Amino acid sequence: MSQKRKFLMLCQRMGDFGKILDITKFRAEGDEIFAFKPQPDRCLAFFKRGSKIIVTNAYRKSGDKMPPGEKRLALKNRADYLSRNPDGEEEQK
């Protein structure tokens, strides 16, 4: 199964059940950042009002711990997104 498919299945499970109880697949990383963990990749994300999951960045796992730069990048991307969408309103296309 492709990594993209695994990630989409995790997102679907989150949408269907409101949570993923298995921390080997999903867990809070602090600072309102969450990690979807389809092996061997990691997708960092945050939740936005209206039940949206915003993926900030992804990386290939190479060790036991998350590289600090990845979380910093996720926080930077989250702040950027929220500054452009403060009310949760998405641009209509």
PDB file of N, CA and C in Angstrom:
ATOM      1  N   MET A   1       0.847  -1.176   0.000  1.00  0.00           N
ATOM      2  CA  MET A   1       0.000   0.000   0.000  1.00  0.00           C
ATOM      3  C   MET A   1       0.895   1.242   0.000  1.00  0.00           C
ATOM      4  N   SER A   2       0.538   2.239  -0.784  1.00  0.00           N
ATOM      5  CA  SER A   2       1.352   3.442  -0.898  1.00  0.00           C
ATOM      6  C   SER A   2       1.263   4.284   0.376  1.00  0.00           C
ATOM      7  N   GLN A   3       2.284   5.122   0.587  1.00  0.00           N
ATOM      8  CA  GLN A   3       2.306   6.000   1.757  1.00  0.00           C
ATOM      9  C   GLN A   3       1.148   6.986   1.707  1.00  0.00           C
ATOM     10  N   LYS A   4       0.844   7.487   0.525  1.00  0.00           N
ATOM     11  CA  LYS A   4      -0.271   8.428   0.383  1.00  0.00           C
ATOM     12  C   LYS A   4      -1.569   7.753   0.799  1.00  0.00           C
ATOM     13  N   ARG A   5      -1.755   6.532   0.392  1.00  0.00           N
ATOM     14  CA  ARG A   5      -2.975   5.780   0.733  1.00  0.00           C
ATOM     15  C   ARG A   5      -3.063   5.565   2.246  1.00  0.00           C
ATOM     16  N   LYS A   6      -1.935   5.227   2.883  1.00  0.00           N
ATOM     17  CA  LYS A   6      -1.914   5.023   4.334  1.00  0.00           C
ATOM     18  C   LYS A   6      -2.294   6.311   5.062  1.00  0.00           C
ATOM     19  N   PHE A   7      -1.750   7.430   4.601  1.00  0.00           N
ATOM     20  CA  PHE A   7      -2.072   8.719   5.225  1.00  0.00           C
ATOM     21  C   PHE A   7      -3.554   9.040   5.054  1.00  0.00           C
ATOM     22  N   LEU A   8      -4.079   8.834   3.862  1.00  0.00           N
ATOM     23  CA  LEU A   8      -5.490   9.113   3.613  1.00  0.00           C
ATOM     24  C   LEU A   8      -6.391   8.228   4.468  1.00  0.00           C
ATOM     25  N   MET A   9      -5.983   6.974   4.691  1.00  0.00           N
ATOM     26  CA  MET A   9      -6.764   6.084   5.543  1.00  0.00           C
ATOM     27  C   MET A   9      -6.775   6.588   6.988  1.00  0.00           C
ATOM     28  N   LEU A  10      -5.623   7.094   7.478  1.00  0.00           N
ATOM     29  CA  LEU A  10      -5.574   7.647   8.829  1.00  0.00           C
ATOM     30  C   LEU A  10      -6.474   8.875   8.944  1.00  0.00           C
ATOM     31  N   CYS A  11      -6.451   9.743   7.934  1.00  0.00           N
ATOM     32  CA  CYS A  11      -7.319  10.926   7.940  1.00  0.00           C
ATOM     33  C   CYS A  11      -8.784  10.510   7.913  1.00  0.00           C
ATOM     34  N   GLN A  12      -9.119   9.505   7.125  1.00  0.00           N
ATOM     35  CA  GLN A  12     -10.494   9.013   7.054  1.00  0.00           C
ATOM     36  C   GLN A  12     -10.935   8.463   8.405  1.00  0.00           C
ATOM     37  N   ARG A  13     -10.051   7.725   9.056  1.00  0.00           N
ATOM     38  CA  ARG A  13     -10.377   7.177  10.378  1.00  0.00           C
ATOM     39  C   ARG A  13     -10.623   8.306  11.381  1.00  0.00           C
ATOM     40  N   MET A  14      -9.791   9.342  11.314  1.00  0.00           N
ATOM     41  CA  MET A  14      -9.977  10.494  12.201  1.00  0.00           C
ATOM     42  C   MET A  14     -11.345  11.124  11.943  1.00  0.00           C
ATOM     43  N   GLY A  15     -11.708  11.272  10.687  1.00  0.00           N
ATOM     44  CA  GLY A  15     -12.992  11.862  10.341  1.00  0.00           C
ATOM     45  C   GLY A  15     -14.175  11.001  10.760  1.00  0.00           C
ATOM     46  N   ASP A  16     -14.043   9.698  10.612  1.00  0.00           N
ATOM     47  CA  ASP A  16     -15.139   8.790  10.936  1.00  0.00           C
ATOM     48  C   ASP A  16     -15.360   8.635  12.434  1.00  0.00           C
ATOM     49  N   PHE A  17     -14.269   8.552  13.187  1.00  0.00           N
ATOM     50  CA  PHE A  17     -14.378   8.228  14.611  1.00  0.00           C
ATOM     51  C   PHE A  17     -13.997   9.379  15.539  1.00  0.00           C
ATOM     52  N   GLY A  18     -13.425  10.458  14.992  1.00  0.00           N
ATOM     53  CA  GLY A  18     -13.070  11.612  15.810  1.00  0.00           C
ATOM     54  C   GLY A  18     -11.761  11.471  16.549  1.00  0.00           C
ATOM     55  N   LYS A  19     -11.149  10.301  16.476  1.00  0.00           N
ATOM     56  CA  LYS A  19      -9.866  10.092  17.144  1.00  0.00           C
ATOM     57  C   LYS A  19      -9.224   8.813  16.627  1.00  0.00           C
ATOM     58  N   ILE A  20      -7.932   8.736  16.864  1.00  0.00           N
ATOM     59  CA  ILE A  20      -7.173   7.523  16.590  1.00  0.00           C
ATOM     60  C   ILE A  20      -6.507   7.163  17.918  1.00  0.00           C
ATOM     61  N   LEU A  21      -6.853   6.037  18.475  1.00  0.00           N
ATOM     62  CA  LEU A  21      -6.353   5.673  19.800  1.00  0.00           C
ATOM     63  C   LEU A  21      -4.955   5.063  19.775  1.00  0.00           C
ATOM     64  N   ASP A  22      -4.519   4.575  18.652  1.00  0.00           N
ATOM     65  CA  ASP A  22      -3.224   3.907  18.535  1.00  0.00           C
ATOM     66  C   ASP A  22      -2.109   4.946  18.368  1.00  0.00           C
ATOM     67  N   ILE A  23      -1.272   5.164  19.427  1.00  0.00           N
ATOM     68  CA  ILE A  23      -0.225   6.186  19.343  1.00  0.00           C
ATOM     69  C   ILE A  23       0.886   5.800  18.376  1.00  0.00           C
ATOM     70  N   THR A  24       0.885   4.552  17.905  1.00  0.00           N
ATOM     71  CA  THR A  24       1.867   4.205  16.878  1.00  0.00           C
ATOM     72  C   THR A  24       1.442   4.760  15.524  1.00  0.00           C
ATOM     73  N   LYS A  25       0.193   5.220  15.402  1.00  0.00           N
ATOM     74  CA  LYS A  25      -0.318   5.790  14.149  1.00  0.00           C
ATOM     75  C   LYS A  25      -0.587   7.287  14.225  1.00  0.00           C
ATOM     76  N   PHE A  26      -0.851   7.796  15.439  1.00  0.00           N
ATOM     77  CA  PHE A  26      -1.214   9.192  15.588  1.00  0.00           C
ATOM     78  C   PHE A  26      -0.978   9.609  17.031  1.00  0.00           C
ATOM     79  N   ARG A  27      -0.364  10.790  17.218  1.00  0.00           N
ATOM     80  CA  ARG A  27      -0.215  11.272  18.585  1.00  0.00           C
ATOM     81  C   ARG A  27       0.043  12.762  18.621  1.00  0.00           C
ATOM     82  N   ALA A  28      -0.271  13.355  19.777  1.00  0.00           N
ATOM     83  CA  ALA A  28      -0.013  14.773  19.994  1.00  0.00           C
ATOM     84  C   ALA A  28       1.479  14.956  20.244  1.00  0.00           C
ATOM     85  N   GLU A  29       2.043  15.982  19.611  1.00  0.00           N
ATOM     86  CA  GLU A  29       3.466  16.278  19.763  1.00  0.00           C
ATOM     87  C   GLU A  29       3.692  17.540  20.581  1.00  0.00           C
ATOM     88  N   GLY A  30       2.621  18.114  21.134  1.00  0.00           N
ATOM     89  CA  GLY A  30       2.721  19.346  21.908  1.00  0.00           C
ATOM     90  C   GLY A  30       2.563  20.569  21.025  1.00  0.00           C
ATOM     91  N   ASP A  31       2.259  21.704  21.656  1.00  0.00           N
ATOM     92  CA  ASP A  31       2.087  22.974  20.942  1.00  0.00           C
ATOM     93  C   ASP A  31       1.019  22.888  19.856  1.00  0.00           C
ATOM     94  N   GLU A  32      -0.011  22.064  20.089  1.00  0.00           N
ATOM     95  CA  GLU A  32      -1.127  21.889  19.153  1.00  0.00           C
ATOM     96  C   GLU A  32      -0.704  21.287  17.816  1.00  0.00           C
ATOM     97  N   ILE A  33       0.423  20.595  17.799  1.00  0.00           N
ATOM     98  CA  ILE A  33       0.891  19.887  16.606  1.00  0.00           C
ATOM     99  C   ILE A  33       0.682  18.396  16.838  1.00  0.00           C
ATOM    100  N   PHE A  34       0.188  17.711  15.798  1.00  0.00           N
ATOM    101  CA  PHE A  34      -0.073  16.283  15.870  1.00  0.00           C
ATOM    102  C   PHE A  34       0.677  15.586  14.751  1.00  0.00           C
ATOM    103  N   ALA A  35       1.031  14.326  14.967  1.00  0.00           N
ATOM    104  CA  ALA A  35       1.762  13.557  13.963  1.00  0.00           C
ATOM    105  C   ALA A  35       0.935  12.362  13.528  1.00  0.00           C
ATOM    106  N   PHE A  36       0.656  12.294  12.228  1.00  0.00           N
ATOM    107  CA  PHE A  36       0.134  11.082  11.614  1.00  0.00           C
ATOM    108  C   PHE A  36       1.360  10.276  11.241  1.00  0.00           C
ATOM    109  N   LYS A  37       1.335   8.980  11.523  1.00  0.00           N
ATOM    110  CA  LYS A  37       2.553   8.206  11.394  1.00  0.00           C
ATOM    111  C   LYS A  37       2.385   6.968  10.511  1.00  0.00           C
ATOM    112  N   PRO A  38       2.138   7.154   9.214  1.00  0.00           N
ATOM    113  CA  PRO A  38       2.173   5.979   8.331  1.00  0.00           C
ATOM    114  C   PRO A  38       3.632   5.606   8.102  1.00  0.00           C
ATOM    115  N   GLN A  39       4.035   4.435   8.515  1.00  0.00           N
ATOM    116  CA  GLN A  39       5.448   4.034   8.464  1.00  0.00           C
ATOM    117  C   GLN A  39       5.976   4.093   7.039  1.00  0.00           C
ATOM    118  N   PRO A  40       7.164   4.556   6.772  1.00  0.00           N
ATOM    119  CA  PRO A  40       8.148   5.181   7.654  1.00  0.00           C
ATOM    120  C   PRO A  40       8.060   6.706   7.662  1.00  0.00           C
ATOM    121  N   ASP A  41       6.970   7.262   7.174  1.00  0.00           N
ATOM    122  CA  ASP A  41       6.844   8.715   7.076  1.00  0.00           C
ATOM    123  C   ASP A  41       6.123   9.298   8.293  1.00  0.00           C
ATOM    124  N   ARG A  42       6.264  10.603   8.426  1.00  0.00           N
ATOM    125  CA  ARG A  42       5.543  11.355   9.448  1.00  0.00           C
ATOM    126  C   ARG A  42       4.929  12.581   8.781  1.00  0.00           C
ATOM    127  N   CYS A  43       3.674  12.845   9.073  1.00  0.00           N
ATOM    128  CA  CYS A  43       2.988  14.029   8.573  1.00  0.00           C
ATOM    129  C   CYS A  43       2.564  14.841   9.787  1.00  0.00           C
ATOM    130  N   LEU A  44       3.081  16.053   9.906  1.00  0.00           N
ATOM    131  CA  LEU A  44       2.719  16.919  11.016  1.00  0.00           C
ATOM    132  C   LEU A  44       1.550  17.791  10.605  1.00  0.00           C
ATOM    133  N   ALA A  45       0.643  18.013  11.543  1.00  0.00           N
ATOM    134  CA  ALA A  45      -0.596  18.718  11.227  1.00  0.00           C
ATOM    135  C   ALA A  45      -1.143  19.402  12.467  1.00  0.00           C
ATOM    136  N   PHE A  46      -2.178  20.214  12.251  1.00  0.00           N
ATOM    137  CA  PHE A  46      -2.926  20.790  13.360  1.00  0.00           C
ATOM    138  C   PHE A  46      -4.395  20.797  12.980  1.00  0.00           C
ATOM    139  N   PHE A  47      -5.236  20.980  13.976  1.00  0.00           N
ATOM    140  CA  PHE A  47      -6.675  21.003  13.749  1.00  0.00           C
ATOM    141  C   PHE A  47      -7.156  22.437  13.697  1.00  0.00           C
ATOM    142  N   LYS A  48      -8.047  22.705  12.774  1.00  0.00           N
ATOM    143  CA  LYS A  48      -8.624  24.027  12.575  1.00  0.00           C
ATOM    144  C   LYS A  48     -10.114  23.931  12.831  1.00  0.00           C
ATOM    145  N   ARG A  49     -10.682  25.025  13.334  1.00  0.00           N
ATOM    146  CA  ARG A  49     -12.123  25.063  13.576  1.00  0.00           C
ATOM    147  C   ARG A  49     -12.868  24.583  12.334  1.00  0.00           C
ATOM    148  N   GLY A  50     -13.927  23.853  12.551  1.00  0.00           N
ATOM    149  CA  GLY A  50     -14.682  23.297  11.435  1.00  0.00           C
ATOM    150  C   GLY A  50     -14.220  21.897  11.096  1.00  0.00           C
ATOM    151  N   SER A  51     -13.481  21.269  12.004  1.00  0.00           N
ATOM    152  CA  SER A  51     -13.025  19.890  11.840  1.00  0.00           C
ATOM    153  C   SER A  51     -12.080  19.707  10.661  1.00  0.00           C
ATOM    154  N   LYS A  52     -11.264  20.702  10.416  1.00  0.00           N
ATOM    155  CA  LYS A  52     -10.283  20.593   9.345  1.00  0.00           C
ATOM    156  C   LYS A  52      -8.946  20.147   9.911  1.00  0.00           C
ATOM    157  N   ILE A  53      -8.263  19.313   9.161  1.00  0.00           N
ATOM    158  CA  ILE A  53      -6.909  18.908   9.495  1.00  0.00           C
ATOM    159  C   ILE A  53      -5.999  19.576   8.479  1.00  0.00           C
ATOM    160  N   ILE A  54      -5.103  20.427   8.962  1.00  0.00           N
ATOM    161  CA  ILE A  54      -4.179  21.135   8.079  1.00  0.00           C
ATOM    162  C   ILE A  54      -2.808  20.485   8.227  1.00  0.00           C
ATOM    163  N   VAL A  55      -2.315  19.873   7.158  1.00  0.00           N
ATOM    164  CA  VAL A  55      -0.992  19.247   7.172  1.00  0.00           C
ATOM    165  C   VAL A  55       0.033  20.334   6.894  1.00  0.00           C
ATOM    166  N   THR A  56       1.019  20.458   7.792  1.00  0.00           N
ATOM    167  CA  THR A  56       2.016  21.521   7.668  1.00  0.00           C
ATOM    168  C   THR A  56       3.269  21.063   6.943  1.00  0.00           C
ATOM    169  N   ASN A  57       3.702  19.851   7.205  1.00  0.00           N
ATOM    170  CA  ASN A  57       4.895  19.317   6.565  1.00  0.00           C
ATOM    171  C   ASN A  57       4.976  17.818   6.813  1.00  0.00           C
ATOM    172  N   ALA A  58       5.851  17.174   6.075  1.00  0.00           N
ATOM    173  CA  ALA A  58       6.057  15.731   6.215  1.00  0.00           C
ATOM    174  C   ALA A  58       7.536  15.432   6.048  1.00  0.00           C
ATOM    175  N   TYR A  59       7.954  14.322   6.615  1.00  0.00           N
ATOM    176  CA  TYR A  59       9.353  13.918   6.490  1.00  0.00           C
ATOM    177  C   TYR A  59       9.458  12.409   6.617  1.00  0.00           C
ATOM    178  N   ARG A  60      10.558  11.876   6.170  1.00  0.00           N
ATOM    179  CA  ARG A  60      10.847  10.449   6.278  1.00  0.00           C
ATOM    180  C   ARG A  60      11.530  10.199   7.610  1.00  0.00           C
ATOM    181  N   LYS A  61      10.995   9.292   8.400  1.00  0.00           N
ATOM    182  CA  LYS A  61      11.557   8.982   9.713  1.00  0.00           C
ATOM    183  C   LYS A  61      12.924   8.330   9.529  1.00  0.00           C
ATOM    184  N   SER A  62      13.904   8.831  10.314  1.00  0.00           N
ATOM    185  CA  SER A  62      15.242   8.243  10.226  1.00  0.00           C
ATOM    186  C   SER A  62      15.804   7.899  11.596  1.00  0.00           C
ATOM    187  N   GLY A  63      15.067   8.212  12.659  1.00  0.00           N
ATOM    188  CA  GLY A  63      15.527   7.903  14.008  1.00  0.00           C
ATOM    189  C   GLY A  63      14.343   7.767  14.943  1.00  0.00           C
ATOM    190  N   ASP A  64      14.635   7.582  16.222  1.00  0.00           N
ATOM    191  CA  ASP A  64      13.567   7.399  17.199  1.00  0.00           C
ATOM    192  C   ASP A  64      12.839   8.692  17.537  1.00  0.00           C
ATOM    193  N   LYS A  65      13.526   9.806  17.473  1.00  0.00           N
ATOM    194  CA  LYS A  65      12.938  11.088  17.865  1.00  0.00           C
ATOM    195  C   LYS A  65      12.658  11.956  16.646  1.00  0.00           C
ATOM    196  N   MET A  66      11.668  12.828  16.798  1.00  0.00           N
ATOM    197  CA  MET A  66      11.375  13.783  15.731  1.00  0.00           C
ATOM    198  C   MET A  66      12.481  14.823  15.697  1.00  0.00           C
ATOM    199  N   PRO A  67      13.039  15.103  14.521  1.00  0.00           N
ATOM    200  CA  PRO A  67      14.041  16.165  14.424  1.00  0.00           C
ATOM    201  C   PRO A  67      13.434  17.501  14.857  1.00  0.00           C
ATOM    202  N   PRO A  68      14.122  18.269  15.720  1.00  0.00           N
ATOM    203  CA  PRO A  68      13.578  19.542  16.208  1.00  0.00           C
ATOM    204  C   PRO A  68      13.215  20.504  15.080  1.00  0.00           C
ATOM    205  N   GLY A  69      13.960  20.479  14.003  1.00  0.00           N
ATOM    206  CA  GLY A  69      13.675  21.367  12.883  1.00  0.00           C
ATOM    207  C   GLY A  69      12.328  21.091  12.252  1.00  0.00           C
ATOM    208  N   GLU A  70      11.869  19.856  12.282  1.00  0.00           N
ATOM    209  CA  GLU A  70      10.564  19.512  11.698  1.00  0.00           C
ATOM    210  C   GLU A  70       9.426  20.125  12.505  1.00  0.00           C
ATOM    211  N   LYS A  71       9.530  20.066  13.825  1.00  0.00           N
ATOM    212  CA  LYS A  71       8.486  20.673  14.648  1.00  0.00           C
ATOM    213  C   LYS A  71       8.511  22.191  14.520  1.00  0.00           C
ATOM    214  N   ARG A  72       9.705  22.782  14.461  1.00  0.00           N
ATOM    215  CA  ARG A  72       9.801  24.236  14.262  1.00  0.00           C
ATOM    216  C   ARG A  72       9.143  24.629  12.944  1.00  0.00           C
ATOM    217  N   LEU A  73       9.393  23.852  11.905  1.00  0.00           N
ATOM    218  CA  LEU A  73       8.783  24.127  10.599  1.00  0.00           C
ATOM    219  C   LEU A  73       7.261  24.004  10.679  1.00  0.00           C
ATOM    220  N   ALA A  74       6.765  23.001  11.387  1.00  0.00           N
ATOM    221  CA  ALA A  74       5.316  22.834  11.547  1.00  0.00           C
ATOM    222  C   ALA A  74       4.715  24.040  12.269  1.00  0.00           C
ATOM    223  N   LEU A  75       5.362  24.501  13.320  1.00  0.00           N
ATOM    224  CA  LEU A  75       4.872  25.661  14.060  1.00  0.00           C
ATOM    225  C   LEU A  75       4.907  26.922  13.204  1.00  0.00           C
ATOM    226  N   LYS A  76       5.966  27.077  12.418  1.00  0.00           N
ATOM    227  CA  LYS A  76       6.078  28.237  11.515  1.00  0.00           C
ATOM    228  C   LYS A  76       4.970  28.198  10.467  1.00  0.00           C
ATOM    229  N   ASN A  77       4.754  27.034   9.866  1.00  0.00           N
ATOM    230  CA  ASN A  77       3.709  26.898   8.848  1.00  0.00           C
ATOM    231  C   ASN A  77       2.323  27.094   9.450  1.00  0.00           C
ATOM    232  N   ARG A  78       2.112  26.630  10.683  1.00  0.00           N
ATOM    233  CA  ARG A  78       0.828  26.834  11.363  1.00  0.00           C
ATOM    234  C   ARG A  78       0.583  28.327  11.580  1.00  0.00           C
ATOM    235  N   ALA A  79       1.590  29.034  12.092  1.00  0.00           N
ATOM    236  CA  ALA A  79       1.448  30.472  12.335  1.00  0.00           C
ATOM    237  C   ALA A  79       1.171  31.216  11.030  1.00  0.00           C
ATOM    238  N   ASP A  80       1.865  30.824   9.963  1.00  0.00           N
ATOM    239  CA  ASP A  80       1.641  31.449   8.658  1.00  0.00           C
ATOM    240  C   ASP A  80       0.210  31.210   8.182  1.00  0.00           C
ATOM    241  N   TYR A  81      -0.255  29.986   8.276  1.00  0.00           N
ATOM    242  CA  TYR A  81      -1.613  29.660   7.849  1.00  0.00           C
ATOM    243  C   TYR A  81      -2.632  30.459   8.650  1.00  0.00           C
ATOM    244  N   LEU A  82      -2.478  30.479   9.973  1.00  0.00           N
ATOM    245  CA  LEU A  82      -3.439  31.177  10.823  1.00  0.00           C
ATOM    246  C   LEU A  82      -3.419  32.686  10.592  1.00  0.00           C
ATOM    247  N   SER A  83      -2.251  33.241  10.226  1.00  0.00           N
ATOM    248  CA  SER A  83      -2.193  34.679   9.946  1.00  0.00           C
ATOM    249  C   SER A  83      -2.944  35.019   8.652  1.00  0.00           C
ATOM    250  N   ARG A  84      -2.983  34.090   7.721  1.00  0.00           N
ATOM    251  CA  ARG A  84      -3.693  34.309   6.456  1.00  0.00           C
ATOM    252  C   ARG A  84      -5.163  33.927   6.530  1.00  0.00           C
ATOM    253  N   ASN A  85      -5.544  33.100   7.515  1.00  0.00           N
ATOM    254  CA  ASN A  85      -6.916  32.622   7.663  1.00  0.00           C
ATOM    255  C   ASN A  85      -7.356  32.764   9.123  1.00  0.00           C
ATOM    256  N   PRO A  86      -7.386  33.990   9.651  1.00  0.00           N
ATOM    257  CA  PRO A  86      -7.640  34.152  11.087  1.00  0.00           C
ATOM    258  C   PRO A  86      -9.029  33.712  11.546  1.00  0.00           C
ATOM    259  N   ASP A  87     -10.026  33.825  10.705  1.00  0.00           N
ATOM    260  CA  ASP A  87     -11.386  33.475  11.106  1.00  0.00           C
ATOM    261  C   ASP A  87     -11.779  32.073  10.665  1.00  0.00           C
ATOM    262  N   GLY A  88     -10.848  31.352  10.086  1.00  0.00           N
ATOM    263  CA  GLY A  88     -11.172  30.015   9.600  1.00  0.00           C
ATOM    264  C   GLY A  88     -11.878  30.027   8.279  1.00  0.00           C
ATOM    265  N   GLU A  89     -11.996  31.200   7.671  1.00  0.00           N
ATOM    266  CA  GLU A  89     -12.671  31.303   6.386  1.00  0.00           C
ATOM    267  C   GLU A  89     -11.690  30.963   5.279  1.00  0.00           C
ATOM    268  N   GLU A  90     -12.058  30.038   4.452  1.00  0.00           N
ATOM    269  CA  GLU A  90     -11.240  29.658   3.312  1.00  0.00           C
ATOM    270  C   GLU A  90     -11.670  30.470   2.096  1.00  0.00           C
ATOM    271  N   GLU A  91     -10.733  30.736   1.224  1.00  0.00           N
ATOM    272  CA  GLU A  91     -11.075  31.440  -0.003  1.00  0.00           C
ATOM    273  C   GLU A  91     -11.950  30.538  -0.864  1.00  0.00           C
ATOM    274  N   GLN A  92     -12.984  31.091  -1.423  1.00  0.00           N
ATOM    275  CA  GLN A  92     -13.854  30.337  -2.314  1.00  0.00           C
ATOM    276  C   GLN A  92     -13.301  30.458  -3.733  1.00  0.00           C
ATOM    277  N   LYS A  93     -13.178  29.337  -4.403  1.00  0.00           N
ATOM    278  CA  LYS A  93     -12.649  29.343  -5.775  1.00  0.00           C
ATOM    279  C   LYS A  93     -13.750  29.027  -6.752  1.00  0.00           C
TER     280      LYS A  93
END
